[in-house]
């Protein structure tokens, strides 16, 4: 009998209140099974409070590393859902990862034991689908419970909005925080009187009023109000005594929280005491609509993620602006202009008080001109072979050749693994011959494919064409953002419109 070094994997999510799934219960089940079958358990891996849908978990990661380092060659779990609730991952672990690393896998309650063979029952995939469906169902039920609580006017979020605090007597009730509620009233009053968000932020900072994060005890590098913080307060109907349902949506697979569109919101009125009256709030919303222009298009601009303020080093914001003309009391929309702006003036003026801008077209012209001059002195002809390879990579036939070559390499590795299994007597001679014949057939097919594709790729690009590509490259024609990022490290823009470009070559 093979000498097994077993590990047990235990997992419990925060939402799981079933005592049969507790870490202690899982430990008892797996260890009892190991004792009854005389398996030596050398290590325990436990993820307490981790969801089974997550690919990365501390103990799971440690277990995978130990498997790769051959520290264990057997894994015992209470059931498949402890390992993962992702049906794709279930198949990967049981059909690929465990067999390839010579791991005997045992799921006690599912009556699964791969033994010393490497094809596992198809029902494992079915159980994986059931586990993932179970998780989706649990997620829906939790969301339904939370929505019902919100409809009853109960506040269920962990974080409490600035200006409120949780009631000491009622767990899900918001009450006004008298320490800072006047600050909220002041923000609405100043904006209603025509003061901009940026000026309000400056005024609050000047008065020495702590920011929401600072007030709640969080560490902040600079205790300065930001205009986006002001904006969030001004737009939130919670200050009128209302709760919003469906403002955020959580993906149960990725655990990411996504903000929903305004038309998906449901507002429940009169759930708690208001700080701002509805009339002032509605007035502020109208002012907000008039002061902001939202671009109608999403534009993948040329210098994305490359433009920085030359004074403070922060990334400049890419914005659009539409000029309007007042002609005989009729407002006429003008042309939309895109530009870069340093926003640090509005966020932390103590860091940078410039707030300068530069038009996108003007900056593009400067960068392209500088890039042309830089490329003129680079001897691209000497890099012809590299350029040829880069050109090939964009060709579908060449990519097909690379894929088939990669497949051939994988088949060769599979043959080596199969041969080692035979030497270790982990598979029978008959099974080895059967699987070896299948792999050799696949290998011969890939060899024929490679010959055909190499013939088709032989004249993919001529030396004459490569010179044409070099000339086009020198003029920086048709460059996109991806190419720009390869050529340029960063672009620094100063208040006097001076531009400093740091190249990667």
XYZ file of C-alpha atoms in Angstrom:
505
model
C 0.000 0.000 0.000
C 1.212 3.494 -0.852
C 2.511 5.642 2.027
C 0.061 8.496 2.311
C 0.718 11.889 3.897
C -2.764 13.299 4.382
C -4.015 16.820 4.874
C -7.527 17.816 5.958
C -9.182 20.963 4.636
C -11.862 22.710 6.718
C -13.895 25.789 5.728
C -16.779 27.748 7.221
C -18.333 30.924 5.784
C -19.577 33.776 7.954
C -23.179 33.211 6.843
C -23.193 29.471 7.659
C -24.921 28.867 11.017
C -25.371 25.111 10.561
C -23.660 23.389 13.547
C -22.954 20.359 11.331
C -20.700 22.567 9.223
C -18.705 24.053 12.108
C -14.914 23.777 11.981
C -14.975 21.407 14.973
C -17.588 19.175 13.329
C -15.597 19.044 10.077
C -12.414 18.263 11.994
C -14.070 15.382 13.839
C -15.557 13.844 10.655
C -12.326 14.012 8.629
C -10.032 12.827 11.447
C -12.354 9.928 12.320
C -12.318 8.832 8.694
C -8.526 9.025 8.594
C -8.196 6.997 11.824
C -10.592 4.269 10.629
C -8.607 3.857 7.417
C -5.148 4.182 9.035
C -4.263 7.350 7.166
C -1.637 9.586 8.762
C -2.869 13.207 8.909
C 0.188 15.456 8.982
C -1.433 18.866 8.494
C -4.720 20.756 8.930
C -5.827 23.656 6.694
C -8.714 25.763 8.036
C -10.385 28.815 6.476
C -12.812 30.114 9.110
C -15.081 32.906 7.846
C -14.265 32.505 4.137
C -16.797 32.007 1.340
C -16.529 28.861 -0.772
C -16.892 30.859 -3.981
C -13.605 32.722 -3.449
C -10.665 31.358 -5.419
C -8.083 32.741 -3.007
C -8.246 31.823 0.707
C -5.302 31.792 3.146
C -5.437 28.119 4.125
C -6.453 26.977 0.637
C -3.477 28.847 -0.858
C -1.148 27.260 1.712
C -2.559 23.804 0.900
C -2.007 24.286 -2.846
C 1.619 25.300 -2.254
C 2.149 22.219 -0.045
C 0.674 20.010 -2.783
C 3.015 21.499 -5.383
C 5.953 20.933 -3.016
C 4.843 17.294 -2.482
C 4.328 17.778 1.263
C 0.988 15.942 1.129
C -0.362 13.389 -1.343
C -3.870 12.946 0.091
C -6.618 15.447 0.854
C -9.677 14.726 3.008
C -12.707 17.052 3.238
C -16.131 16.671 4.897
C -17.888 17.379 1.570
C -17.166 19.013 -1.777
C -18.781 22.311 -0.805
C -16.046 22.811 1.827
C -13.432 22.829 -0.949
C -15.330 25.127 -3.326
C -18.843 26.162 -4.355
C -17.712 27.083 -7.871
C -18.671 24.311 -10.326
C -15.780 25.193 -12.645
C -13.263 25.020 -9.818
C -14.748 21.696 -8.654
C -13.946 20.190 -12.047
C -10.503 21.786 -12.142
C -9.449 20.433 -8.738
C -10.856 16.912 -9.133
C -10.114 16.321 -12.812
C -6.875 18.228 -13.389
C -5.041 19.631 -10.368
C -5.293 16.638 -7.991
C -4.531 13.956 -10.628
C -1.633 15.946 -12.106
C -0.095 16.309 -8.643
C -0.734 12.695 -7.601
C -3.256 13.617 -4.886
C -5.746 11.053 -3.599
C -8.911 13.040 -2.939
C -11.538 11.950 -0.390
C -14.877 13.649 0.315
C -16.339 11.772 3.286
C -20.030 12.715 3.143
C -20.140 12.499 -0.662
C -18.647 8.965 -0.614
C -15.945 10.050 -3.039
C -12.498 8.447 -2.951
C -10.332 8.755 -6.046
C -8.119 5.959 -4.660
C -5.122 5.458 -6.844
C -6.975 6.128 -10.054
C -7.257 9.421 -11.898
C -10.698 9.507 -13.438
C -13.279 10.763 -10.932
C -17.030 10.186 -11.089
C -18.944 12.652 -13.288
C -21.314 13.246 -10.363
C -18.612 15.492 -8.866
C -19.310 18.091 -11.539
C -23.040 17.746 -10.827
C -22.406 18.297 -7.111
C -20.325 21.361 -8.012
C -23.275 22.813 -9.939
C -25.594 22.082 -7.004
C -23.182 23.806 -4.580
C -22.980 26.922 -6.740
C -26.779 26.983 -7.150
C -27.124 26.674 -3.384
C -24.854 29.693 -2.902
C -26.858 31.729 -5.423
C -30.080 30.747 -3.661
C -28.689 31.728 -0.245
C -27.563 35.068 -1.706
C -31.077 35.759 -3.046
C -32.665 34.872 0.291
C -30.295 37.158 2.211
C -30.991 40.013 -0.238
C -34.739 39.436 0.104
C -34.541 39.592 3.915
C -32.467 42.801 3.790
C -34.867 44.425 1.290
C -37.854 43.581 3.498
C -36.103 45.134 6.497
C -35.424 48.294 4.479
C -39.067 48.471 3.359
C -40.011 48.511 7.028
C -37.753 51.542 7.481
C -34.909 49.635 9.152
C -31.309 50.756 8.521
C -29.171 47.623 7.931
C -25.879 49.010 6.573
C -22.737 48.903 8.692
C -21.606 52.420 7.773
C -23.733 55.309 8.971
C -23.965 58.483 6.840
C -22.352 61.654 8.153
C -24.853 63.566 10.314
C -26.500 60.447 11.727
C -25.706 57.689 14.219
C -27.404 54.436 15.206
C -29.928 54.506 18.004
C -28.775 52.982 21.282
C -32.230 51.503 21.930
C -33.234 50.410 18.406
C -30.552 48.473 16.490
C -31.772 49.386 12.981
C -32.856 52.969 13.611
C -30.995 56.145 12.569
C -31.006 59.166 14.857
C -29.525 62.623 14.275
C -25.942 63.120 15.447
C -26.212 66.540 17.073
C -22.415 66.951 17.020
C -22.239 67.308 13.238
C -25.813 67.668 11.902
C -25.387 71.467 11.775
C -22.497 70.948 9.345
C -24.856 69.110 6.978
C -27.373 71.964 7.250
C -24.584 74.475 6.552
C -23.485 72.589 3.406
C -27.040 72.612 1.972
C -27.563 76.265 2.960
C -24.314 77.455 1.312
C -24.963 75.518 -1.889
C -28.546 76.766 -2.025
C -27.205 80.325 -1.795
C -25.006 79.784 -4.854
C -21.669 78.711 -3.364
C -19.831 76.014 -5.376
C -18.816 72.644 -3.919
C -15.158 73.625 -4.110
C -15.741 76.856 -2.166
C -17.846 75.045 0.425
C -15.011 72.534 0.928
C -12.525 75.392 1.397
C -14.819 77.150 3.865
C -15.307 74.036 6.016
C -11.555 73.380 6.025
C -10.902 77.032 6.921
C -13.282 76.736 9.891
C -11.362 73.706 11.136
C -14.314 71.315 10.806
C -13.200 67.672 10.731
C -13.941 65.723 7.547
C -16.401 62.780 7.831
C -13.519 60.276 7.870
C -11.605 62.222 10.510
C -14.727 62.610 12.643
C -15.320 58.843 12.555
C -11.784 58.195 13.792
C -10.223 57.056 10.524
C -6.643 57.958 9.706
C -6.456 60.662 7.041
C -3.238 62.134 5.566
C -4.772 65.621 5.346
C -7.841 66.875 7.201
C -9.224 68.836 4.247
C -12.730 68.675 2.839
C -13.058 67.609 -0.808
C -15.690 68.776 -3.244
C -16.671 65.195 -4.085
C -17.450 64.638 -0.378
C -19.670 67.714 -0.494
C -21.321 66.355 -3.645
C -22.144 63.002 -2.036
C -23.857 64.754 0.883
C -25.843 67.104 -1.361
C -27.188 64.238 -3.506
C -28.176 61.847 -0.715
C -31.958 61.754 0.016
C -31.229 60.128 3.387
C -30.997 63.669 4.845
C -34.712 64.144 4.097
C -35.603 61.160 6.313
C -35.750 58.617 3.465
C -33.987 55.273 2.878
C -32.841 54.027 -0.513
C -33.362 50.388 -1.516
C -31.194 48.865 -4.247
C -28.615 51.680 -4.295
C -25.876 49.033 -4.334
C -25.828 45.475 -5.634
C -23.400 42.767 -4.483
C -22.188 40.067 -6.886
C -22.274 36.842 -4.866
C -19.541 35.321 -7.049
C -16.962 38.104 -6.886
C -18.160 39.681 -3.600
C -17.862 43.078 -5.318
C -20.338 45.857 -4.542
C -21.631 47.688 -7.613
C -23.484 51.023 -7.557
C -26.777 50.875 -9.447
C -28.328 53.531 -11.697
C -30.706 56.109 -10.196
C -33.676 54.651 -12.092
C -33.176 51.356 -10.190
C -33.440 53.037 -6.772
C -36.511 52.674 -4.565
C -36.996 55.392 -1.946
C -38.851 54.693 1.300
C -40.009 57.967 2.857
C -40.210 58.925 6.554
C -38.014 56.179 8.009
C -36.105 58.499 10.373
C -35.928 62.149 11.438
C -34.802 64.466 8.594
C -31.932 66.951 8.844
C -32.885 68.832 5.648
C -36.447 69.760 4.635
C -37.683 68.399 1.305
C -38.083 71.842 -0.267
C -34.397 72.757 0.204
C -33.263 69.307 -0.905
C -35.294 69.505 -4.146
C -33.947 73.009 -4.812
C -30.373 71.734 -4.411
C -31.042 68.832 -6.821
C -32.240 71.266 -9.477
C -29.125 73.405 -8.989
C -26.930 70.313 -9.266
C -28.557 69.320 -12.562
C -27.925 72.784 -13.998
C -24.289 72.992 -12.894
C -23.035 69.704 -14.261
C -22.735 68.433 -17.778
C -22.362 64.691 -18.204
C -20.582 63.635 -21.407
C -22.831 61.682 -23.763
C -19.996 59.523 -25.087
C -17.399 57.299 -23.582
C -14.131 58.145 -25.300
C -10.984 56.022 -25.174
C -8.588 58.937 -25.390
C -5.040 58.712 -26.721
C -3.083 59.708 -23.599
C -5.206 57.897 -21.000
C -3.361 57.274 -17.665
C -0.257 59.131 -18.880
C -0.899 62.808 -17.982
C 0.244 64.176 -14.592
C 0.458 67.601 -12.966
C 4.034 68.859 -13.179
C 3.703 70.674 -9.826
C 2.179 68.100 -7.439
C 2.641 64.883 -9.437
C -1.015 63.796 -9.220
C -2.798 62.345 -12.235
C -4.738 64.972 -14.187
C -8.444 64.403 -14.712
C -9.842 64.046 -18.221
C -13.008 66.141 -18.607
C -15.361 67.597 -21.199
C -16.894 71.058 -21.401
C -19.589 72.445 -23.662
C -19.507 76.174 -24.303
C -22.885 77.898 -24.440
C -23.806 81.197 -26.049
C -26.708 83.423 -25.020
C -28.228 84.828 -28.187
C -31.366 86.933 -27.661
C -32.121 85.016 -24.457
C -31.860 81.690 -26.293
C -29.073 79.432 -25.041
C -27.234 77.788 -27.929
C -25.015 74.750 -27.271
C -21.482 75.112 -28.548
C -18.823 72.563 -29.443
C -17.816 69.997 -26.833
C -14.195 70.396 -25.715
C -12.103 67.721 -23.993
C -9.258 68.741 -21.706
C -7.016 67.721 -18.782
C -7.237 69.428 -15.410
C -5.360 69.158 -12.111
C -8.109 68.710 -9.503
C -5.856 68.912 -6.470
C -6.892 72.569 -6.110
C -10.378 71.368 -5.173
C -9.311 68.281 -3.268
C -6.259 69.380 -1.256
C -5.272 72.984 -2.122
C -2.479 72.835 0.471
C -0.749 70.284 -1.782
C -1.307 72.078 -5.105
C -3.069 75.399 -5.711
C -2.672 75.488 -9.504
C -5.788 73.835 -10.921
C -4.418 74.406 -14.443
C -5.840 72.907 -17.632
C -4.668 71.974 -21.121
C -6.835 71.065 -24.121
C -6.622 67.478 -25.316
C -5.932 68.433 -28.937
C -3.124 70.816 -27.968
C -1.461 68.203 -25.762
C -1.869 65.459 -28.393
C -0.154 67.689 -30.987
C 2.756 68.411 -28.613
C 3.219 64.728 -27.729
C 2.988 63.458 -31.334
C 5.476 66.113 -32.480
C 7.935 65.211 -29.692
C 7.467 61.512 -30.413
C 8.195 62.037 -34.111
C 11.465 63.852 -33.300
C 12.433 61.118 -30.826
C 11.725 58.314 -33.316
C 13.750 60.058 -36.042
C 16.963 59.546 -34.079
C 16.187 55.928 -33.195
C 17.703 53.484 -35.703
C 14.597 51.359 -36.156
C 16.090 49.545 -39.143
C 18.402 47.729 -36.735
C 15.327 46.504 -34.867
C 13.682 45.129 -38.037
C 13.498 41.532 -36.789
C 11.845 42.587 -33.530
C 9.339 44.718 -35.417
C 8.675 41.795 -37.752
C 7.874 39.582 -34.763
C 5.565 42.209 -33.284
C 3.771 42.444 -36.637
C 3.420 38.674 -36.807
C 1.788 38.570 -33.382
C -1.071 40.621 -34.740
C -1.700 38.096 -37.513
C -4.355 35.418 -36.860
C -2.497 32.673 -38.752
C 0.679 33.308 -36.808
C -1.258 33.218 -33.529
C -2.832 29.922 -34.598
C 0.662 28.505 -35.156
C 1.758 29.579 -31.675
C -1.332 27.964 -30.121
C -0.765 24.637 -31.877
C 2.907 24.627 -30.844
C 1.829 25.283 -27.264
C -0.646 22.387 -27.495
C 2.088 20.082 -28.766
C 4.283 21.027 -25.782
C 1.395 20.264 -23.397
C 0.838 16.844 -24.962
C 4.553 16.051 -24.578
C 4.340 17.011 -20.888
C 1.224 14.843 -20.447
C 3.123 11.871 -21.895
C 5.939 12.406 -19.379
C 3.439 12.585 -16.480
C 1.709 9.417 -17.719
C 5.037 7.594 -17.984
C 5.993 8.602 -14.410
C 2.649 7.301 -13.153
C 3.405 3.961 -14.796
C 6.887 3.833 -13.216
C 5.380 4.568 -9.778
C 2.796 1.833 -10.429
C -0.038 4.297 -9.960
C -1.743 3.023 -13.119
C -1.884 -0.390 -14.730
C 0.089 -1.287 -17.867
C -3.170 -1.642 -19.829
C -4.355 1.802 -18.741
C -0.942 3.280 -19.609
C -1.047 1.785 -23.132
C -4.579 3.035 -23.729
C -3.891 6.630 -22.608
C -0.456 6.671 -24.300
C -2.018 5.714 -27.648
C -4.546 8.562 -27.368
C -1.839 11.114 -26.551
C 0.446 9.962 -29.378
C -2.440 10.266 -31.846
C -3.071 13.839 -30.661
C 0.647 14.586 -30.937
C 0.848 13.368 -34.557
C -2.190 15.496 -35.446
C -0.558 18.630 -33.997
C 2.656 17.916 -35.917
C 0.679 17.905 -39.189
C -1.087 21.119 -38.197
C 2.239 22.798 -37.423
C 3.658 21.834 -40.841
C 0.628 23.290 -42.622
C 0.586 26.512 -40.580
C 4.331 27.048 -40.993
C 3.848 26.833 -44.752
C 1.049 29.429 -44.597
C 3.122 31.735 -42.373
C 6.287 31.504 -44.454
C 5.537 34.635 -46.475
C 3.501 36.450 -43.844
C 5.617 39.584 -44.253
C 8.372 40.507 -46.696
C 11.488 42.607 -46.056
C 10.019 45.204 -48.402
C 6.892 45.524 -46.288
C 8.866 45.768 -43.057
C 10.554 48.968 -44.298
C 7.131 50.453 -44.983
C 6.003 49.611 -41.439
C 9.129 51.249 -39.998
C 8.431 54.438 -41.946
C 4.834 54.523 -40.686
C 6.085 53.911 -37.150
C 8.490 56.837 -37.420
C 5.636 59.223 -38.222
C 3.628 57.931 -35.233
C 0.574 57.463 -37.448
C -2.467 55.568 -36.158
C -1.041 55.125 -32.670
C -3.500 54.147 -29.955
C -3.356 54.382 -26.157
C -1.801 50.911 -25.836
C 1.122 51.842 -28.104
C 1.552 55.191 -26.340
C 1.922 53.445 -22.979
C 4.694 51.275 -24.411
C 6.563 54.332 -25.698
C 5.859 56.889 -22.938
C 6.287 56.574 -19.166
C 4.501 59.791 -18.166
C 3.637 63.286 -19.396
C 3.962 66.222 -16.991
C 1.981 69.403 -17.649
C 2.797 72.706 -15.903
C 0.705 75.821 -15.282
C 2.435 77.751 -18.088
C 1.516 74.914 -20.539
C 5.096 73.611 -20.540
C 5.068 69.843 -21.186
C 7.716 67.375 -20.034
C 7.590 63.925 -21.655
C 9.417 60.961 -20.123
C 9.935 58.247 -22.741
C 10.482 54.524 -22.214
C 13.270 54.367 -24.819
